Amino acid sequence: MTRARYPAAAMTLTVVGSIAFDAVETPYGRRDRLLGGSAVHFSLASSFLAETRVVGPVGDDFGEEEYGVLHDRGVNTEDIEHVPGGTTFFWEGRYERDPAVRHTVRTDLNVFEHFAPKLSPASRAADTLFLANIQPDLQREVREQCADARFVAMDTMNYWIERTRPALLRTIAGVDCVILNDEELKQLLDEPNLVRAARELLTMGPRVVVAKQGEYGSAMYTADGIFSLPAYPTADVVDPTGAGDTFAGGFMGYVAAHSGEELTDELLRRAMAYGTAMASFNVEAFGSERMQDLTGDEVSARVAELQRVTRFDAAPVPMRA
Amino acid sequence: MTRARYPAAAMTLTVVGSIAFDAVETPYGRRDRLLGGSAVHFSLASSFLAETRVVGPVGDDFGEEEYGVLHDRGVNTEDIEHVPGGTTFFWEGRYERDPAVRHTVRTDLNVFEHFAPKLSPASRAADTLFLANIQPDLQREVREQCADARFVAMDTMNYWIERTRPALLRTIAGVDCVILNDEELKQLLDEPNLVRAARELLTMGPRVVVAKQGEYGSAMYTADGIFSLPAYPTADVVDPTGAGDTFAGGFMGYVAAHSGEELTDELLRRAMAYGTAMASFNVEAFGSERMQDLTGDEVSARVAELQRVTRFDAAPVPMRA
């Protein structure tokens, strides 16, 4: 099989994942139709830093208003696949008073059930690729289509870990970076210690492992060491939906924006900070509402504030032993 | 009532709390008789930084070997109360493969049940005081005995929050600092958001609130802002028992060692780093075994490593919005 090769386009980013309508109930209220899905949350964050192309399916109920939200942020929607007669993926969830406790009320896969990603030449030519949480074989097919991508990251979830572990491990072997909830990372490696789980995963293909830890922050593991970053402390968690995808969007957007440079740990640490800042905004309002009116200046200010919140001097002190 | 006043002695630290024998089972093995208790774990850490006096009760089974462990670290044991005919507090616990999951198998309060702290003039004269987790009225009595202490911190637990909340709040009103598990902090304030819970507690007396977050680290709240510090990433969690008290010992030891200086946020952040480093050693072996052969150089090196693990540059980046 031959396939036309396009040179990887610098500073471009493709994300493949879900596009959804979400109904969400939290102690702050209830919304019946929020623009959501992993690819949407991701791209609204990444688009602050790099040109982003979204690959994912929608139905007839996805209209100008929804496209408008993405276009307003400069997101390229040419590879959003409209399935005629179809209905967009729908998810309904409820959060308890402690927003870490979430209940899925209803999931209608709709057009997402038979999603087979079709990438245009332009999407395939992106030099940075994010495979959001979809079936692992589909992730691997996309990854193979983007043969020239210089940095490929993926997410997954417990559903695929439990049901398609061999396929998932094959996909993981072909990516540069895994971005995963810490509980799922432990589950994937059957190892309750996060440091050990991440180090084991680093022997299986990826050279970067990022563990998302919800309200506690995130940690990154590479051959050069470990980086731990707390979450930005937020008093107003209105709706946590999409925080993880927004984090990934900030992280990958930063990487894509520096795709001409060597991917050092220093650079990846800064990428983590941008992901953290983006996620902290996303949870401040329902769905992606906060991301829609967010400005680049606000993001920069929060990254600087995150540094102030985490910095300390290690001034030596005399020891009595 | 009159009471003789002694001037607060600089750089001295008194801790009031439990002294115990622990039986612990973890996936790494089982030990039937470990030297433990909050005041022991605390003082083995704090003694690296400041002269520490322990106030707590023991029974006839507490002998030269146990005193020797404390004396080897320079801990002052003059206020350890030997109850003739009594038996030392005993706790038995089991940890699951995930060390965050702990089961208490047995608790025999023994001499701790009727513990009424008696402080010598020297213990009362310490300028830094830690009230480990004991009945809140007893904590308050001790606090009042140490009228000249310049920095007083306390711990507590869900048991007292649920059963003696009014007494606990009176005690809290009289201390400078609360060091508490984040879940208990949320429970105390009936507020699931940690930032809100901590801010509310800052209006109730203390000027420093430290939330311990187990494997995720800790966070500090003051009038000047928030500091978040991840745990030191540890691949070998052999026995988590006493990690919280060891953290408090490192934190308070650092404060006591700088008792001549203004307690700025910068200083308290460094204290958090020392507490974090100490706790990371404590979990590497059963009971307090690791703390017994620890050196000051190892502590200093780990604090420096903790800084490397958490540091990032917030280099500004162009934003597309």
XYZ file of C-alpha atoms in Angstrom:
642
model
C 0.000 0.000 0.000
C 1.249 3.428 -0.864
C -0.010 6.612 0.599
C 0.759 10.135 -0.431
C 2.988 11.759 2.130
C 2.585 15.375 3.084
C 5.376 17.036 4.997
C 4.405 17.589 8.626
C 3.124 21.136 8.974
C 4.817 22.993 11.779
C 2.772 24.214 14.728
C -0.383 22.433 13.647
C -2.323 20.112 15.870
C -4.961 17.510 15.073
C -7.297 16.035 17.681
C -9.493 13.006 17.091
C -12.281 12.382 19.574
C -15.866 12.897 20.564
C -18.120 15.859 19.924
C -21.122 15.842 22.198
C -24.055 17.494 23.799
C -23.951 17.142 27.563
C -26.678 17.503 30.163
C -25.092 18.258 33.510
C -26.425 18.712 37.016
C -24.224 20.077 39.802
C -25.012 21.859 43.086
C -24.700 25.091 41.053
C -27.586 24.199 38.747
C -28.566 22.184 35.739
C -27.991 22.534 31.996
C -29.685 20.373 29.382
C -27.624 21.063 26.292
C -23.987 22.003 26.659
C -21.450 21.787 23.880
C -19.040 19.095 25.017
C -17.059 16.029 24.074
C -13.344 15.418 24.412
C -12.343 16.931 21.055
C -14.331 20.098 21.758
C -12.923 20.646 25.250
C -9.451 19.875 23.963
C -9.565 22.198 20.963
C -11.062 25.175 22.815
C -7.929 25.065 25.005
C -5.306 24.094 22.431
C -6.468 26.767 19.989
C -5.006 29.448 22.288
C -1.581 28.088 21.443
C -1.680 26.335 18.066
C -3.844 25.953 14.998
C -6.085 22.995 15.797
C -8.071 20.693 13.520
C -10.902 18.628 14.996
C -11.784 15.168 13.663
C -15.049 13.758 14.987
C -18.670 12.968 14.064
C -21.831 15.041 14.555
C -25.493 14.611 13.670
C -28.169 16.836 12.214
C -28.649 18.529 15.597
C -25.161 20.062 15.409
C -25.606 23.416 13.756
C -24.247 26.859 13.062
C -24.267 27.878 16.702
C -21.974 24.990 17.668
C -19.664 25.480 14.700
C -19.585 29.147 15.623
C -18.175 28.438 19.066
C -15.276 26.538 17.513
C -14.737 29.058 14.714
C -14.657 31.919 17.209
C -11.592 30.276 18.711
C -10.033 29.710 15.299
C -10.577 25.941 15.400
C -10.551 24.274 12.001
C -13.726 22.189 11.600
C -13.257 20.906 8.051
C -12.785 17.346 9.324
C -15.874 17.337 11.478
C -17.947 14.618 9.835
C -21.651 15.353 9.516
C -23.650 12.093 9.494
C -26.932 12.827 7.671
C -29.976 11.687 9.645
C -27.789 11.097 12.685
C -27.861 12.512 16.194
C -24.816 13.839 18.038
C -23.323 11.877 20.957
C -25.237 12.686 24.144
C -24.032 12.333 27.725
C -25.907 13.128 30.901
C -24.212 13.286 34.283
C -24.766 14.439 37.826
C -22.147 15.618 40.305
C -22.543 15.406 44.041
C -21.725 18.212 46.448
C -18.178 16.892 46.299
C -17.543 17.372 42.577
C -15.085 14.465 42.606
C -18.137 12.180 42.838
C -19.805 11.855 39.444
C -22.731 9.720 38.311
C -23.400 8.991 34.645
C -27.157 9.161 34.179
C -27.325 8.372 30.460
C -25.040 7.803 27.490
C -26.369 7.776 23.915
C -23.463 7.096 21.568
C -25.567 7.909 18.473
C -23.282 8.806 15.523
C -20.224 8.162 17.714
C -21.046 4.426 17.877
C -19.868 3.714 14.346
C -17.304 6.498 14.099
C -14.452 5.654 11.737
C -12.107 8.632 11.679
C -11.446 10.063 8.212
C -8.550 12.462 8.123
C -8.039 14.941 5.332
C -4.498 15.368 4.014
C -4.226 18.546 6.057
C -5.191 16.780 9.278
C -2.801 13.952 8.532
C -0.010 16.478 7.999
C -0.216 17.955 11.497
C 3.051 17.548 13.346
C 1.307 17.109 16.698
C -1.549 14.653 17.218
C -3.857 13.927 20.119
C -5.876 10.728 20.214
C -8.664 11.411 22.673
C -10.501 8.582 24.385
C -11.898 6.386 21.567
C -11.632 2.669 20.752
C -7.898 1.745 20.764
C -7.834 0.174 17.287
C -9.265 3.385 15.856
C -6.628 5.364 17.715
C -3.913 3.182 16.198
C -5.312 3.562 12.679
C -5.277 7.334 13.049
C -1.794 7.283 14.450
C -0.625 5.270 11.407
C -2.272 7.738 9.055
C -0.247 10.531 10.649
C 3.087 8.904 9.897
C 5.030 12.156 10.024
C 3.656 13.455 13.300
C 6.531 14.276 15.608
C 4.641 14.070 18.871
C 1.614 11.868 19.383
C -0.264 11.624 22.676
C -3.293 9.602 23.684
C -5.884 9.245 26.401
C -8.014 6.218 27.225
C -10.403 5.055 29.960
C -11.184 2.112 32.241
C -13.721 0.748 29.717
C -10.977 0.028 27.152
C -8.459 -1.081 29.803
C -10.909 -3.730 30.977
C -12.220 -4.866 27.586
C -9.505 -4.334 24.974
C -6.239 -4.385 26.887
C -4.128 -6.120 24.173
C -5.302 -3.681 21.497
C -4.755 -0.799 23.876
C -1.184 -1.874 24.607
C -0.456 -2.080 20.858
C -1.728 1.473 20.462
C 0.272 2.678 23.452
C 3.427 1.147 21.951
C 3.114 3.529 18.993
C 2.684 6.869 20.754
C 5.118 9.294 22.367
C 2.986 10.240 25.315
C 0.134 8.862 27.390
C -2.079 11.309 29.313
C -4.242 9.368 31.715
C -6.055 9.619 35.060
C -3.793 8.289 37.791
C -6.351 5.663 38.855
C -6.547 4.367 35.284
C -2.779 4.377 34.985
C -2.567 2.200 38.089
C -5.300 -0.039 36.710
C -3.605 -0.368 33.324
C -0.346 -1.536 34.886
C -2.027 -3.381 37.796
C 0.319 -1.453 40.067
C -1.016 0.650 42.981
C 2.134 2.780 43.224
C 2.025 5.608 40.693
C 5.812 5.971 40.349
C 6.192 2.268 39.585
C 3.215 2.221 37.220
C 4.520 5.196 35.248
C 8.054 3.829 35.066
C 6.727 0.520 33.765
C 4.675 2.300 31.121
C 7.821 4.153 30.008
C 9.302 0.771 29.016
C 6.318 0.007 26.758
C 6.743 2.670 24.077
C 5.904 6.170 25.315
C 8.683 8.477 26.433
C 6.342 10.744 28.376
C 3.675 9.650 30.852
C 1.342 12.243 32.333
C -0.890 11.232 35.240
C -3.942 13.429 35.769
C -4.916 13.606 39.446
C -8.111 15.659 39.362
C -8.293 18.288 42.086
C -4.766 17.360 43.192
C -3.009 18.231 39.941
C -0.836 16.138 37.683
C 2.541 14.436 37.462
C 4.847 13.803 34.510
C 7.326 10.946 34.140
C 10.131 10.834 31.568
C 13.534 9.191 31.328
C 14.960 12.362 32.888
C 12.817 12.342 35.989
C 9.560 13.322 37.585
C 7.648 16.576 37.651
C 4.747 17.106 40.045
C 2.391 20.034 39.668
C -0.571 20.796 41.937
C -3.864 21.917 40.482
C -4.521 25.635 40.535
C -6.518 26.117 43.755
C -10.072 26.945 42.762
C -12.845 28.029 45.102
C -15.528 27.808 42.414
C -15.828 24.358 40.864
C -19.100 24.748 38.993
C -18.752 21.827 36.555
C -15.676 19.564 36.315
C -16.776 18.049 32.986
C -14.002 18.250 30.417
C -11.254 19.321 32.807
C -9.016 16.439 31.739
C -9.482 17.128 28.023
C -8.920 20.835 28.576
C -5.706 19.998 30.420
C -4.606 17.838 27.486
C -5.500 20.666 25.100
C -3.347 23.172 26.942
C -0.490 20.687 27.205
C -0.571 19.621 23.557
C -1.196 23.157 22.337
C 1.974 24.262 24.074
C 3.919 21.366 22.583
C 2.580 22.138 19.088
C 3.476 25.810 19.474
C 7.081 24.754 20.111
C 7.271 21.963 17.567
C 10.437 23.394 16.069
C 12.285 23.008 19.355
C 13.730 20.051 21.160
C 11.146 18.545 23.516
C 13.057 18.947 26.759
C 11.626 18.266 30.194
C 11.754 22.010 30.822
C 9.482 22.609 27.841
C 7.123 19.789 28.819
C 6.910 21.176 32.363
C 5.750 24.491 30.959
C 3.243 22.591 28.820
C 1.898 21.008 32.025
C 1.492 24.470 33.532
C -0.549 25.660 30.543
C -2.704 22.541 30.715
C -3.262 23.111 34.422
C -4.214 26.755 33.914
C -6.654 25.901 31.129
C -8.332 23.181 33.190
C -8.735 25.543 36.141
C -10.722 27.937 33.966
C -12.829 25.193 32.413
C -14.286 24.069 35.763
C -15.374 27.605 36.684
C -18.525 27.426 34.544
C -20.821 24.868 32.929
C -19.571 22.926 29.920
C -17.133 24.996 27.916
C -18.774 28.343 28.702
C -15.760 29.743 30.526
C -13.407 28.765 27.691
C -15.586 30.653 25.239
C -14.975 34.058 26.826
C -11.446 33.342 28.064
C -8.580 35.558 26.880
C -4.929 34.773 26.318
C -3.973 37.376 28.913
C -6.019 35.550 31.525
C -4.258 32.298 30.684
C -0.807 33.891 30.926
C -1.692 35.527 34.245
C -2.883 32.234 35.691
C 0.257 30.382 34.633
C 2.286 33.063 36.417
C 0.016 32.755 39.466
C 0.407 28.964 39.396
C 4.136 29.448 39.613
C 3.745 31.734 42.627
C 1.461 29.186 44.313
C 3.990 26.363 43.915
C 7.399 28.003 44.381
C 9.611 27.702 47.437
C 13.259 28.375 48.216
C 15.227 25.394 49.460
C 17.453 27.428 51.749
C 19.729 25.002 53.608
C 19.318 24.818 57.364
C 21.656 23.385 60.021
C 20.756 19.824 60.961
C 21.072 18.370 64.435
C 22.299 15.002 63.146
C -4.948 31.250 90.246
C -1.387 32.258 89.723
C 1.171 30.332 87.783
C 4.882 30.917 87.601
C 5.868 32.232 84.183
C 9.049 31.125 82.523
C 10.330 33.070 79.556
C 9.792 31.192 76.290
C 12.996 29.366 75.446
C 14.116 30.029 71.902
C 14.285 27.157 69.421
C 12.641 24.653 71.740
C 9.660 22.603 70.783
C 7.194 20.653 72.895
C 4.879 17.995 71.483
C 1.976 16.486 73.399
C 0.478 13.287 72.023
C 0.422 9.530 71.965
C 3.282 7.101 72.455
C 2.400 3.655 71.177
C 3.327 0.202 70.091
C 1.943 -0.578 66.661
C 1.343 -3.875 64.911
C 1.255 -3.307 61.178
C 0.610 -5.518 58.181
C 1.302 -4.298 54.645
C 2.056 -6.129 51.375
C 5.725 -5.794 52.370
C 5.301 -7.858 55.536
C 4.139 -7.743 59.114
C 5.577 -6.325 62.341
C 4.100 -6.996 65.758
C 5.768 -4.352 67.891
C 6.838 -1.093 66.306
C 7.602 2.046 68.236
C 4.879 4.480 67.166
C 2.353 7.063 68.255
C 1.955 10.634 67.070
C 4.416 12.204 69.527
C 7.104 9.648 68.632
C 6.756 10.056 64.864
C 6.637 13.819 65.308
C 9.694 14.105 67.546
C 11.904 11.778 65.496
C 11.434 14.246 62.626
C 11.418 17.538 64.524
C 14.579 16.637 66.447
C 16.607 17.061 63.250
C 15.800 20.751 63.410
C 15.045 21.749 67.004
C 15.383 20.487 70.549
C 12.167 18.594 71.172
C 10.436 17.592 74.416
C 7.838 14.823 74.332
C 4.843 14.810 76.671
C 2.861 11.554 76.703
C 2.105 8.449 78.767
C 3.702 4.985 78.659
C 3.258 1.764 80.606
C 5.604 -0.758 82.158
C 6.243 -2.311 78.731
C 8.023 0.853 77.558
C 11.678 0.341 78.392
C 15.266 1.306 77.799
C 15.212 0.237 74.156
C 12.366 2.615 73.346
C 13.832 5.487 75.336
C 17.094 4.796 73.556
C 15.546 5.403 70.135
C 14.387 8.836 71.249
C 17.617 9.688 73.082
C 19.670 8.723 70.021
C 17.904 11.527 68.194
C 18.428 13.940 71.066
C 14.751 13.955 72.051
C 14.112 15.066 75.616
C 11.985 12.417 77.384
C 11.789 13.954 80.874
C 8.057 14.607 80.451
C 7.207 11.106 79.298
C 4.918 9.937 82.058
C 5.426 6.364 83.209
C 2.167 4.947 84.593
C 3.159 2.147 87.027
C 1.279 -1.071 86.314
C 0.012 0.336 83.037
C 0.376 -0.815 79.445
C 1.368 1.442 76.556
C -1.224 2.444 73.924
C -1.473 -0.305 71.301
C -2.716 0.023 67.724
C -2.984 -2.673 65.089
C -3.646 -1.912 61.468
C -3.588 -3.485 58.045
C -2.949 -1.761 54.725
C -4.239 -3.029 51.418
C -2.160 -3.250 48.265
C -3.110 0.379 47.740
C -1.566 1.841 50.896
C -4.163 4.609 50.914
C -6.649 1.956 52.104
C -6.137 1.252 55.806
C -8.086 -0.971 58.202
C -7.794 -0.585 61.960
C -7.784 -4.107 63.406
C -7.522 -3.235 67.086
C -7.068 -0.214 69.359
C -6.192 -0.605 73.050
C -5.976 2.858 74.584
C -4.485 1.498 77.837
C -2.642 4.291 79.696
C -3.646 6.775 76.981
C -7.325 6.495 77.994
C -6.927 8.611 81.120
C -4.003 10.697 79.942
C -3.938 14.128 81.579
C -0.888 15.962 80.216
C 1.483 17.238 82.908
C 4.043 19.678 81.591
C 7.233 20.484 83.429
C 8.285 24.142 83.576
C 10.772 23.416 80.801
C 8.099 21.958 78.504
C 5.785 24.864 79.259
C 8.562 27.282 78.346
C 8.977 26.020 74.770
C 8.342 28.753 72.275
C 6.840 26.322 69.751
C 4.129 23.817 70.675
C 2.437 20.999 68.788
C -0.791 19.514 70.055
C -1.038 16.133 68.371
C -4.374 14.385 68.008
C -5.799 14.068 71.539
C -9.103 15.085 73.157
C -9.697 18.789 72.341
C -10.230 19.948 75.939
C -6.865 18.446 76.871
C -5.291 20.217 73.916
C -6.735 23.506 75.123
C -5.496 22.989 78.691
C -1.987 22.355 77.377
C -2.176 25.370 75.144
C -3.157 27.532 78.127
C -0.263 26.154 80.171
C 2.126 27.299 77.446
C 1.037 30.902 77.611
C 4.259 32.267 76.155
C 4.456 29.956 73.153
C 4.846 32.025 70.014
C 3.582 29.430 67.562
C 1.104 26.725 68.479
C -0.196 24.147 66.000
C -2.645 21.296 66.395
C -3.938 18.200 64.681
C -7.231 16.403 65.264
C -9.291 13.631 63.669
C -12.791 12.740 62.505
C -13.587 11.145 65.897
C -13.369 14.535 67.682
C -14.976 16.433 64.808
C -18.030 14.188 65.055
C -18.275 13.940 68.849
C -16.827 17.111 70.371
C -17.150 19.774 67.714
C -17.896 22.735 70.078
C -14.892 21.894 72.285
C -12.752 21.405 69.200
C -13.725 24.813 67.813
C -12.815 26.465 71.121
C -9.408 24.823 70.974
C -8.931 25.820 67.348
C -9.736 29.435 68.244
C -6.659 29.503 70.478
C -3.978 28.159 68.136
C -1.937 29.750 65.374
C -2.008 26.822 62.982
C -4.135 23.781 62.184
C -2.489 20.822 60.408
C -5.189 18.441 59.260
C -6.014 15.836 56.609
C -7.881 17.523 53.766
C -10.881 15.204 54.149
C -11.144 16.095 57.840
C -10.758 19.775 57.060
C -13.698 19.529 54.665
C -15.665 17.579 57.257
C -14.902 20.101 60.015
C -16.205 23.006 57.940
C -18.902 20.944 56.164
C -17.524 22.334 52.920
C -16.415 20.030 50.073
C -14.202 22.680 48.447
C -10.799 22.785 50.128
C -10.079 26.440 49.306
C -13.379 27.542 50.829
C -12.985 25.273 53.857
C -9.485 26.566 54.575
C -10.483 30.216 54.118
C -13.385 29.762 56.508
C -11.091 28.172 59.100
C -8.775 31.192 58.798
C -11.624 33.352 60.144
C -11.951 31.167 63.261
C -8.619 31.844 64.967
C -5.677 30.221 63.191
C -3.563 32.274 60.804
C -2.120 29.209 59.085
C -4.071 26.206 57.801
C -2.169 23.206 56.435
C -4.128 20.507 54.605
C -2.398 17.137 54.420
C -3.340 15.265 51.229
C -1.589 11.931 51.697
C 0.145 10.669 48.563
C -0.773 13.924 46.781
C 1.101 16.281 49.086
C -0.114 19.245 51.101
C -1.426 22.779 50.804
C -1.036 25.804 53.044
C -3.467 28.693 53.413
C -2.656 32.033 55.041
C -3.873 35.603 54.722
C -1.184 36.113 52.114
C -2.224 33.296 49.814
C -1.991 29.632 48.995
C 0.970 27.300 48.677
C 0.581 23.852 47.111
C 3.313 21.252 47.401
C 3.178 17.745 45.926
C 4.408 14.785 47.918
C 7.902 13.598 47.128
C 7.318 10.799 44.574
C 8.118 7.533 46.281
C 8.281 4.125 44.609
C 8.621 2.259 47.908
C 5.745 2.873 50.268
C 6.384 0.144 52.821
C 4.292 1.503 55.709
C 2.434 4.835 55.635
C 1.817 4.834 59.414
C 2.932 8.091 60.976
C 3.507 9.989 57.727
C 1.205 12.813 58.819
C 2.862 13.188 62.212
C 6.313 13.040 60.617
C 5.236 15.794 58.237
C 4.069 17.884 61.191
C 7.382 17.190 62.941
C 9.425 18.438 60.012
C 7.185 21.468 59.598
C 7.184 22.453 63.266
C 10.865 21.627 63.708
C 11.677 24.073 60.929
C 9.468 26.742 62.499
C 11.082 26.200 65.928
C 14.564 26.412 64.411
C 13.656 29.870 63.082
C 11.708 31.101 66.072
C 13.734 34.278 66.224
C 12.582 35.299 62.756
C 9.354 36.671 61.423
C 7.063 33.841 60.323
C 6.695 34.831 56.694
C 4.965 32.710 54.058
C 8.397 32.105 52.510
C 9.616 30.593 55.758
C 6.468 28.512 56.205
C 6.801 27.205 52.624
C 10.266 25.939 53.442
C 8.851 24.371 56.593
C 6.343 22.518 54.384
C 9.207 21.245 52.245
C 11.014 19.850 55.277
C 7.839 18.215 56.501
C 7.288 16.680 53.074
C 10.838 15.355 52.899
C 10.635 13.833 56.384
C 7.317 12.119 55.610
C 8.725 10.652 52.396
C 11.471 8.929 54.371
C 9.127 7.702 57.069
C 6.998 5.642 54.649
C 10.053 3.852 53.216
C 10.230 1.376 56.125
C 8.059 -0.033 58.900
C 7.144 2.187 61.811
C 9.871 4.720 62.490
C 12.728 2.444 61.388
C 13.782 4.695 58.508
C 13.810 7.785 60.726
C 16.138 6.025 63.145
C 19.003 5.724 60.661
C 18.244 8.895 58.711
C 20.900 11.606 58.463
C 20.582 15.349 58.170
C 22.414 15.251 54.852
C 19.795 12.905 53.443
C 17.049 15.290 54.534
C 18.777 18.296 52.964
C 19.339 16.392 49.729
C 15.701 15.374 49.532
C 14.457 18.919 50.094
C 16.672 20.035 47.210
C 15.370 17.152 45.094
C 11.786 18.100 45.983
C 12.476 21.537 44.628
C 13.802 20.078 41.371
C 10.717 17.854 41.091
C 8.322 20.794 41.452
C 10.021 23.687 39.657
C 9.049 25.098 36.291
C 9.742 28.282 34.374
C 6.696 30.290 33.402
C 8.176 31.571 30.140
C 5.501 33.627 28.403
C 4.252 32.335 25.068
C 2.321 34.140 22.320
C -1.428 33.586 22.578
C -3.760 33.240 19.633
C -6.507 35.252 21.348
